[in-house]
Amino acid sequence: QVQVVESGGGSVQSGGSLRLSCAASGSRFSVNAMGWHRQAPGKQRELVAVITAAGWTNYADSVKGRFTISTDNSKSTVYLQMESLKPEDTAVYYCNADVTFKETGPTFRYWGQGTQVSVSS
């Protein structure tokens, strides 16, 4: 099993910044990729950003140039630096860790509990 825990949400005014953190922990796993999704009230969960173990990143068009995803040396902690926040960024942000337990085994996705980000105009 893998535990995924997010932190760093909060409330800011439009134009402000926040940094989200997410740590995956457990035993005997390798991280293939970690990412951030978000879900606003009444909307479907959407991908915000992803980073692979090799360092490849991808962003939703709506956050390109404003958000930056990064990891630490362990690759099991991921950060989301959010700049120039807009009211439409308001959502619950969920971290996911895509991991394998064997070198050639299947990939499993684990989710965190979510952290609220609220941006006021």
Coordinates of N, CA, C and O in Angstrom, one line a residue:
Q1 N 0.8 -1.2 0.0 CA 0.0 0.0 0.0 C 0.9 1.2 0.0 O 2.0 1.2 0.5
V2 N 0.3 2.3 -0.6 CA 1.0 3.6 -0.6 C 0.1 4.6 -0.1 O -1.1 4.7 -0.4
Q3 N 0.6 5.5 0.8 CA -0.2 6.6 1.3 C 0.3 7.9 0.6 O 1.4 8.1 0.4
V4 N -0.7 8.7 0.2 CA -0.5 9.9 -0.5 C -1.1 11.1 0.4 O -2.3 11.0 0.6
V5 N -0.3 12.0 0.8 CA -0.8 13.1 1.6 C -0.4 14.4 1.1 O 0.8 14.7 0.8
E6 N -1.4 15.3 0.9 CA -1.2 16.6 0.3 C -1.2 17.6 1.5 O -1.8 17.4 2.5
S7 N -0.6 18.8 1.2 CA -0.6 19.9 2.2 C -0.4 21.2 1.4 O 0.1 21.1 0.2
G8 N -0.7 22.3 2.0 CA -0.4 23.6 1.4 C -1.6 24.4 0.8 O -1.4 25.5 0.3
G9 N -2.8 23.8 0.9 CA -3.9 24.6 0.3 C -4.2 25.8 1.2 O -3.7 26.0 2.3
G10 N -5.2 26.6 0.7 CA -5.6 27.7 1.5 C -6.4 28.7 0.7 O -6.8 28.4 -0.4
S11 N -6.5 29.9 1.2 CA -7.3 31.0 0.6 C -6.3 32.1 0.2 O -5.6 32.6 1.1
V12 N -6.4 32.6 -1.0 CA -5.6 33.8 -1.4 C -6.5 34.7 -2.3 O -7.5 34.3 -2.8
Q13 N -6.0 35.9 -2.5 CA -6.7 36.8 -3.4 C -6.2 36.6 -4.8 O -5.1 36.0 -5.0
S14 N -7.0 37.0 -5.8 CA -6.6 36.9 -7.2 C -5.2 37.5 -7.4 O -4.9 38.6 -6.9
G15 N -4.3 36.8 -8.1 CA -3.0 37.3 -8.3 C -2.0 36.7 -7.4 O -0.8 36.9 -7.5
G16 N -2.5 36.1 -6.3 CA -1.6 35.5 -5.3 C -1.0 34.2 -5.7 O -1.2 33.7 -6.8
S17 N -0.2 33.7 -4.7 CA 0.5 32.4 -5.0 C 0.3 31.4 -3.9 O 0.0 31.8 -2.7
L18 N 0.4 30.2 -4.2 CA 0.3 29.1 -3.2 C 1.3 28.0 -3.7 O 1.5 27.8 -4.9
R19 N 1.8 27.2 -2.7 CA 2.6 26.0 -3.1 C 2.0 24.8 -2.4 O 1.8 24.8 -1.2
L20 N 1.6 23.8 -3.2 CA 1.1 22.6 -2.7 C 2.2 21.5 -2.7 O 3.1 21.5 -3.5
S21 N 2.2 20.7 -1.7 CA 3.1 19.6 -1.5 C 2.4 18.3 -1.4 O 1.2 18.2 -0.9
C22 N 3.0 17.2 -1.8 CA 2.4 15.9 -1.8 C 3.5 14.9 -1.6 O 4.5 14.9 -2.4
A23 N 3.3 14.0 -0.6 CA 4.3 13.0 -0.4 C 3.7 11.6 -0.5 O 2.6 11.4 0.1
A24 N 4.3 10.7 -1.2 CA 3.9 9.3 -1.3 C 4.8 8.5 -0.4 O 6.0 8.6 -0.5
S25 N 4.2 7.6 0.4 CA 5.0 6.8 1.3 C 4.5 5.4 1.4 O 3.3 5.2 1.1
G26 N 5.3 4.5 1.8 CA 4.9 3.1 1.9 C 6.2 2.3 1.8 O 7.3 2.7 2.1
S27 N 6.0 1.0 1.3 CA 7.2 0.2 1.3 C 7.3 -0.4 -0.1 O 6.3 -0.8 -0.7
R28 N 8.5 -0.5 -0.6 CA 8.9 -1.3 -1.8 C 8.1 -0.9 -3.0 O 7.4 -1.7 -3.6
F29 N 8.1 0.4 -3.3 CA 7.4 0.8 -4.6 C 8.3 1.8 -5.3 O 9.2 2.4 -4.7
S30 N 8.1 1.9 -6.6 CA 8.8 2.8 -7.4 C 7.8 3.8 -8.1 O 6.7 3.3 -8.5
V31 N 8.1 5.0 -8.1 CA 7.2 6.0 -8.6 C 7.4 6.1 -10.1 O 8.5 6.4 -10.6
N32 N 6.4 6.0 -10.9 CA 6.4 6.2 -12.3 C 6.1 7.6 -12.7 O 6.7 8.2 -13.6
A33 N 5.1 8.2 -12.0 CA 4.7 9.6 -12.2 C 3.9 10.0 -11.0 O 3.3 9.2 -10.3
M34 N 3.9 11.3 -10.9 CA 3.0 12.0 -9.9 C 2.4 13.1 -10.5 O 2.9 13.8 -11.4
G35 N 1.2 13.5 -10.1 CA 0.5 14.6 -10.7 C -0.5 15.2 -9.8 O -0.7 14.8 -8.6
W36 N -1.1 16.3 -10.3 CA -2.1 17.0 -9.6 C -3.4 17.1 -10.5 O -3.3 17.4 -11.7
H37 N -4.5 16.9 -9.9 CA -5.8 17.1 -10.5 C -6.6 18.0 -9.7 O -6.2 18.3 -8.5
R38 N -7.6 18.6 -10.2 CA -8.5 19.4 -9.4 C -10.0 19.2 -9.8 O -10.3 18.8 -10.9
Q39 N -10.8 19.5 -8.8 CA -12.3 19.4 -9.1 C -13.0 20.5 -8.4 O -12.9 20.7 -7.2
A40 N -13.6 21.3 -9.3 CA -14.4 22.5 -8.8 C -15.8 22.0 -8.6 O -16.3 21.0 -9.2
P41 N -16.6 22.7 -7.8 CA -18.0 22.3 -7.5 C -18.8 22.2 -8.8 O -18.8 23.1 -9.7
G42 N -19.5 21.0 -9.0 CA -20.3 20.8 -10.2 C -19.5 20.5 -11.4 O -20.1 20.4 -12.5
K43 N -18.2 20.3 -11.3 CA -17.4 20.0 -12.5 C -16.7 18.7 -12.3 O -16.5 18.2 -11.2
Q44 N -16.2 18.1 -13.4 CA -15.5 16.9 -13.4 C -14.0 17.2 -12.9 O -13.5 18.3 -13.1
R45 N -13.4 16.1 -12.4 CA -12.0 16.3 -12.0 C -11.2 16.4 -13.3 O -11.4 15.7 -14.3
E46 N -10.2 17.3 -13.3 CA -9.4 17.5 -14.4 C -7.9 17.5 -14.1 O -7.5 17.9 -13.0
L47 N -7.1 17.1 -15.1 CA -5.7 17.1 -14.9 C -5.2 18.5 -14.8 O -5.5 19.3 -15.7
V48 N -4.3 18.8 -13.9 CA -3.6 20.1 -13.8 C -2.2 20.0 -14.3 O -1.8 20.7 -15.2
A49 N -1.5 19.0 -13.8 CA -0.1 18.9 -14.1 C 0.4 17.5 -13.8 O -0.1 16.9 -12.8
V50 N 1.4 17.0 -14.5 CA 2.0 15.7 -14.2 C 3.5 15.7 -14.5 O 4.0 16.5 -15.3
I51 N 4.2 15.0 -13.7 CA 5.7 14.8 -13.9 C 6.0 13.4 -13.8 O 5.6 12.7 -12.8
T52 N 6.8 12.9 -14.7 CA 7.2 11.5 -14.7 C 8.6 11.4 -13.9 O 9.2 12.3 -13.6
A53 N 8.9 10.1 -13.6 CA 10.2 9.9 -12.9 C 11.4 10.4 -13.8 O 12.4 10.7 -13.2
A54 N 11.2 10.4 -15.1 CA 12.3 10.9 -15.9 C 12.3 12.4 -16.1 O 13.2 12.9 -16.7
G55 N 11.3 13.0 -15.4 CA 11.3 14.5 -15.4 C 10.4 15.1 -16.5 O 10.4 16.4 -16.6
W56 N 9.7 14.3 -17.3 CA 8.8 14.9 -18.3 C 7.6 15.5 -17.6 O 7.1 14.9 -16.7
T57 N 7.2 16.7 -18.1 CA 6.1 17.4 -17.5 C 5.0 17.7 -18.5 O 5.3 17.9 -19.7
N58 N 3.8 17.8 -18.0 CA 2.7 18.2 -18.9 C 1.7 19.0 -18.1 O 1.5 18.7 -16.9
Y59 N 1.1 20.1 -18.7 CA 0.2 20.9 -18.0 C -1.1 21.1 -18.7 O -1.1 21.1 -20.0
A60 N -2.1 21.4 -18.0 CA -3.4 21.8 -18.6 C -3.1 23.2 -19.2 O -2.4 24.0 -18.7
D61 N -3.8 23.4 -20.4 CA -3.6 24.7 -21.0 C -3.9 25.9 -20.1 O -3.3 27.0 -20.2
S62 N -4.9 25.7 -19.3 CA -5.4 26.8 -18.4 C -4.4 27.2 -17.4 O -4.5 28.3 -16.8
V63 N -3.4 26.4 -17.1 CA -2.4 26.7 -16.1 C -1.0 26.9 -16.6 O -0.1 27.3 -15.9
K64 N -0.8 26.7 -17.9 CA 0.6 26.8 -18.5 C 1.1 28.2 -18.3 O 0.4 29.2 -18.5
G65 N 2.3 28.3 -17.8 CA 3.0 29.6 -17.6 C 2.7 30.2 -16.2 O 3.3 31.2 -15.8
R66 N 1.8 29.6 -15.5 CA 1.4 30.0 -14.1 C 1.8 29.0 -13.1 O 2.2 29.4 -11.9
F67 N 1.6 27.7 -13.4 CA 1.9 26.7 -12.4 C 3.2 25.9 -12.8 O 3.5 25.7 -14.0
T68 N 3.9 25.4 -11.8 CA 5.1 24.6 -12.1 C 5.1 23.4 -11.2 O 4.9 23.6 -9.9
I69 N 5.2 22.2 -11.8 CA 5.3 21.0 -11.0 C 6.8 20.6 -10.9 O 7.5 20.7 -11.9
S70 N 7.1 20.1 -9.8 CA 8.5 19.6 -9.5 C 8.5 18.5 -8.5 O 7.5 18.3 -7.8
T71 N 9.7 17.8 -8.4 CA 9.8 16.7 -7.4 C 11.1 16.9 -6.7 O 12.0 17.7 -7.1
D72 N 11.3 16.2 -5.6 CA 12.6 16.2 -4.9 C 13.4 15.1 -5.4 O 13.0 14.3 -6.3
N73 N 14.6 14.9 -4.8 CA 15.5 13.8 -5.3 C 14.9 12.4 -5.2 O 15.3 11.5 -5.9
S74 N 14.1 12.2 -4.2 CA 13.5 10.9 -4.0 C 12.4 10.6 -5.0 O 12.1 9.4 -5.2
K75 N 11.9 11.6 -5.7 CA 10.9 11.4 -6.7 C 9.5 11.0 -6.1 O 8.6 10.8 -6.8
S76 N 9.5 10.9 -4.8 CA 8.2 10.5 -4.2 C 7.5 11.7 -3.5 O 6.5 11.5 -2.8
T77 N 8.0 12.9 -3.6 CA 7.4 14.1 -3.2 C 7.3 15.0 -4.4 O 8.2 15.2 -5.1
V78 N 6.1 15.6 -4.5 CA 5.8 16.5 -5.7 C 5.3 17.8 -5.2 O 4.6 17.8 -4.1
Y79 N 5.7 18.8 -5.9 CA 5.2 20.2 -5.5 C 4.5 20.8 -6.7 O 4.8 20.5 -7.8
L80 N 3.6 21.7 -6.3 CA 2.9 22.5 -7.4 C 3.0 23.9 -6.9 O 2.3 24.3 -6.0
Q81 N 3.8 24.7 -7.6 CA 3.9 26.1 -7.4 C 2.9 26.8 -8.2 O 3.0 26.7 -9.5
M82 N 2.0 27.5 -7.6 CA 0.9 28.2 -8.3 C 1.1 29.7 -8.2 O 1.1 30.2 -7.1
E83 N 1.2 30.4 -9.3 CA 1.4 31.8 -9.4 C 0.2 32.4 -10.1 O -0.5 31.8 -10.9
S84 N 0.1 33.7 -9.9 CA -1.0 34.5 -10.6 C -2.3 33.8 -10.6 O -3.0 33.6 -11.6
L85 N -2.7 33.4 -9.4 CA -3.9 32.6 -9.2 C -5.2 33.4 -9.6 O -5.2 34.6 -9.4
K86 N -6.1 32.7 -10.2 CA -7.4 33.3 -10.6 C -8.5 32.7 -9.8 O -8.4 31.5 -9.4
P87 N -9.7 33.3 -9.8 CA -10.8 32.7 -9.1 C -11.2 31.4 -9.7 O -11.7 30.5 -9.0
E88 N -11.0 31.2 -11.0 CA -11.4 30.0 -11.7 C -10.4 28.8 -11.3 O -10.7 27.7 -11.7
D89 N -9.4 29.1 -10.6 CA -8.5 28.1 -10.0 C -9.0 27.4 -8.7 O -8.5 26.5 -8.2
T90 N -10.1 28.0 -8.2 CA -10.7 27.5 -7.0 C -11.2 26.1 -7.2 O -12.0 25.8 -8.1
A91 N -10.7 25.2 -6.4 CA -11.1 23.8 -6.5 C -10.5 23.0 -5.4 O -9.6 23.5 -4.6
V92 N -10.9 21.8 -5.2 CA -10.1 20.8 -4.4 C -9.0 20.2 -5.3 O -9.3 19.7 -6.4
Y93 N -7.8 20.3 -4.8 CA -6.7 19.7 -5.6 C -6.3 18.4 -5.0 O -6.0 18.3 -3.8
Y94 N -6.2 17.4 -5.9 CA -5.9 16.0 -5.5 C -4.5 15.7 -6.1 O -4.3 15.9 -7.3
C95 N -3.7 15.0 -5.3 CA -2.4 14.5 -5.8 C -2.6 13.0 -6.1 O -3.3 12.3 -5.4
N96 N -1.9 12.6 -7.1 CA -1.9 11.1 -7.4 C -0.5 10.6 -7.6 O 0.4 11.4 -8.0
A97 N -0.3 9.4 -7.2 CA 1.0 8.8 -7.4 C 0.8 7.5 -8.2 O 0.0 6.6 -7.8
D98 N 1.5 7.4 -9.3 CA 1.4 6.2 -10.1 C 2.6 5.3 -9.8 O 3.7 5.8 -10.1
V99 N 2.4 4.1 -9.3 CA 3.6 3.4 -8.8 C 3.5 1.9 -9.3 O 2.5 1.4 -9.7
T100 N 4.7 1.3 -9.2 CA 4.8 -0.1 -9.4 C 5.5 -0.7 -8.2 O 6.3 -0.1 -7.6
F101 N 5.1 -2.0 -8.0 CA 5.7 -2.7 -6.9 C 6.7 -3.8 -7.3 O 7.5 -4.3 -6.5
K102 N 6.7 -4.1 -8.6 CA 7.7 -5.0 -9.2 C 8.2 -4.3 -10.5 O 7.5 -3.5 -11.1
E103 N 9.5 -4.6 -10.9 CA 10.1 -3.9 -12.0 C 9.2 -4.0 -13.2 O 9.2 -3.0 -14.0
T104 N 8.6 -5.1 -13.5 CA 7.8 -5.3 -14.7 C 6.4 -5.5 -14.4 O 5.6 -6.0 -15.2
G105 N 6.0 -5.0 -13.2 CA 4.6 -5.2 -12.8 C 3.7 -4.1 -13.3 O 4.1 -3.1 -13.9
P106 N 2.4 -4.2 -13.0 CA 1.4 -3.2 -13.4 C 1.6 -1.9 -12.6 O 2.2 -1.9 -11.5
T107 N 1.0 -0.8 -13.1 CA 1.1 0.4 -12.4 C -0.2 0.6 -11.7 O -1.3 0.3 -12.2
F108 N -0.1 1.1 -10.5 CA -1.3 1.4 -9.6 C -1.3 2.9 -9.3 O -0.3 3.5 -9.1
R109 N -2.5 3.4 -9.3 CA -2.7 4.9 -9.0 C -3.3 5.0 -7.6 O -4.3 4.4 -7.2
Y110 N -2.6 5.8 -6.8 CA -3.1 6.2 -5.4 C -3.4 7.7 -5.4 O -2.7 8.5 -6.0
W111 N -4.5 8.0 -4.7 CA -4.9 9.4 -4.5 C -4.8 9.9 -3.1 O -4.9 9.1 -2.2
G112 N -4.5 11.2 -3.0 CA -4.5 11.8 -1.7 C -6.0 12.2 -1.4 O -6.9 12.0 -2.2
Q113 N -6.1 12.8 -0.2 CA -7.5 13.1 0.3 C -8.0 14.5 -0.3 O -9.2 14.8 -0.2
G114 N -7.1 15.2 -0.9 CA -7.4 16.5 -1.5 C -7.2 17.7 -0.5 O -7.2 17.5 0.7
T115 N -6.9 18.8 -1.1 CA -6.7 20.0 -0.3 C -7.4 21.2 -1.1 O -7.3 21.3 -2.3
Q116 N -8.0 22.0 -0.3 CA -8.9 23.1 -0.9 C -8.0 24.3 -1.2 O -7.2 24.8 -0.4
V117 N -8.2 24.8 -2.4 CA -7.6 26.1 -2.8 C -8.7 27.0 -3.2 O -9.6 26.7 -4.0
S118 N -8.8 28.2 -2.6 CA -9.8 29.1 -2.8 C -9.2 30.5 -3.2 O -8.3 31.0 -2.5
V119 N -9.6 31.0 -4.3 CA -9.1 32.3 -4.8 C -10.2 33.3 -5.0 O -11.2 33.0 -5.7
S120 N -10.1 34.4 -4.3 CA -11.1 35.4 -4.3 C -10.7 36.5 -5.2 O -9.6 36.9 -5.3
S121 N -11.8 37.1 -5.8 CA -11.5 38.2 -6.7 C -11.4 39.6 -6.0 O -11.7 39.7 -4.8

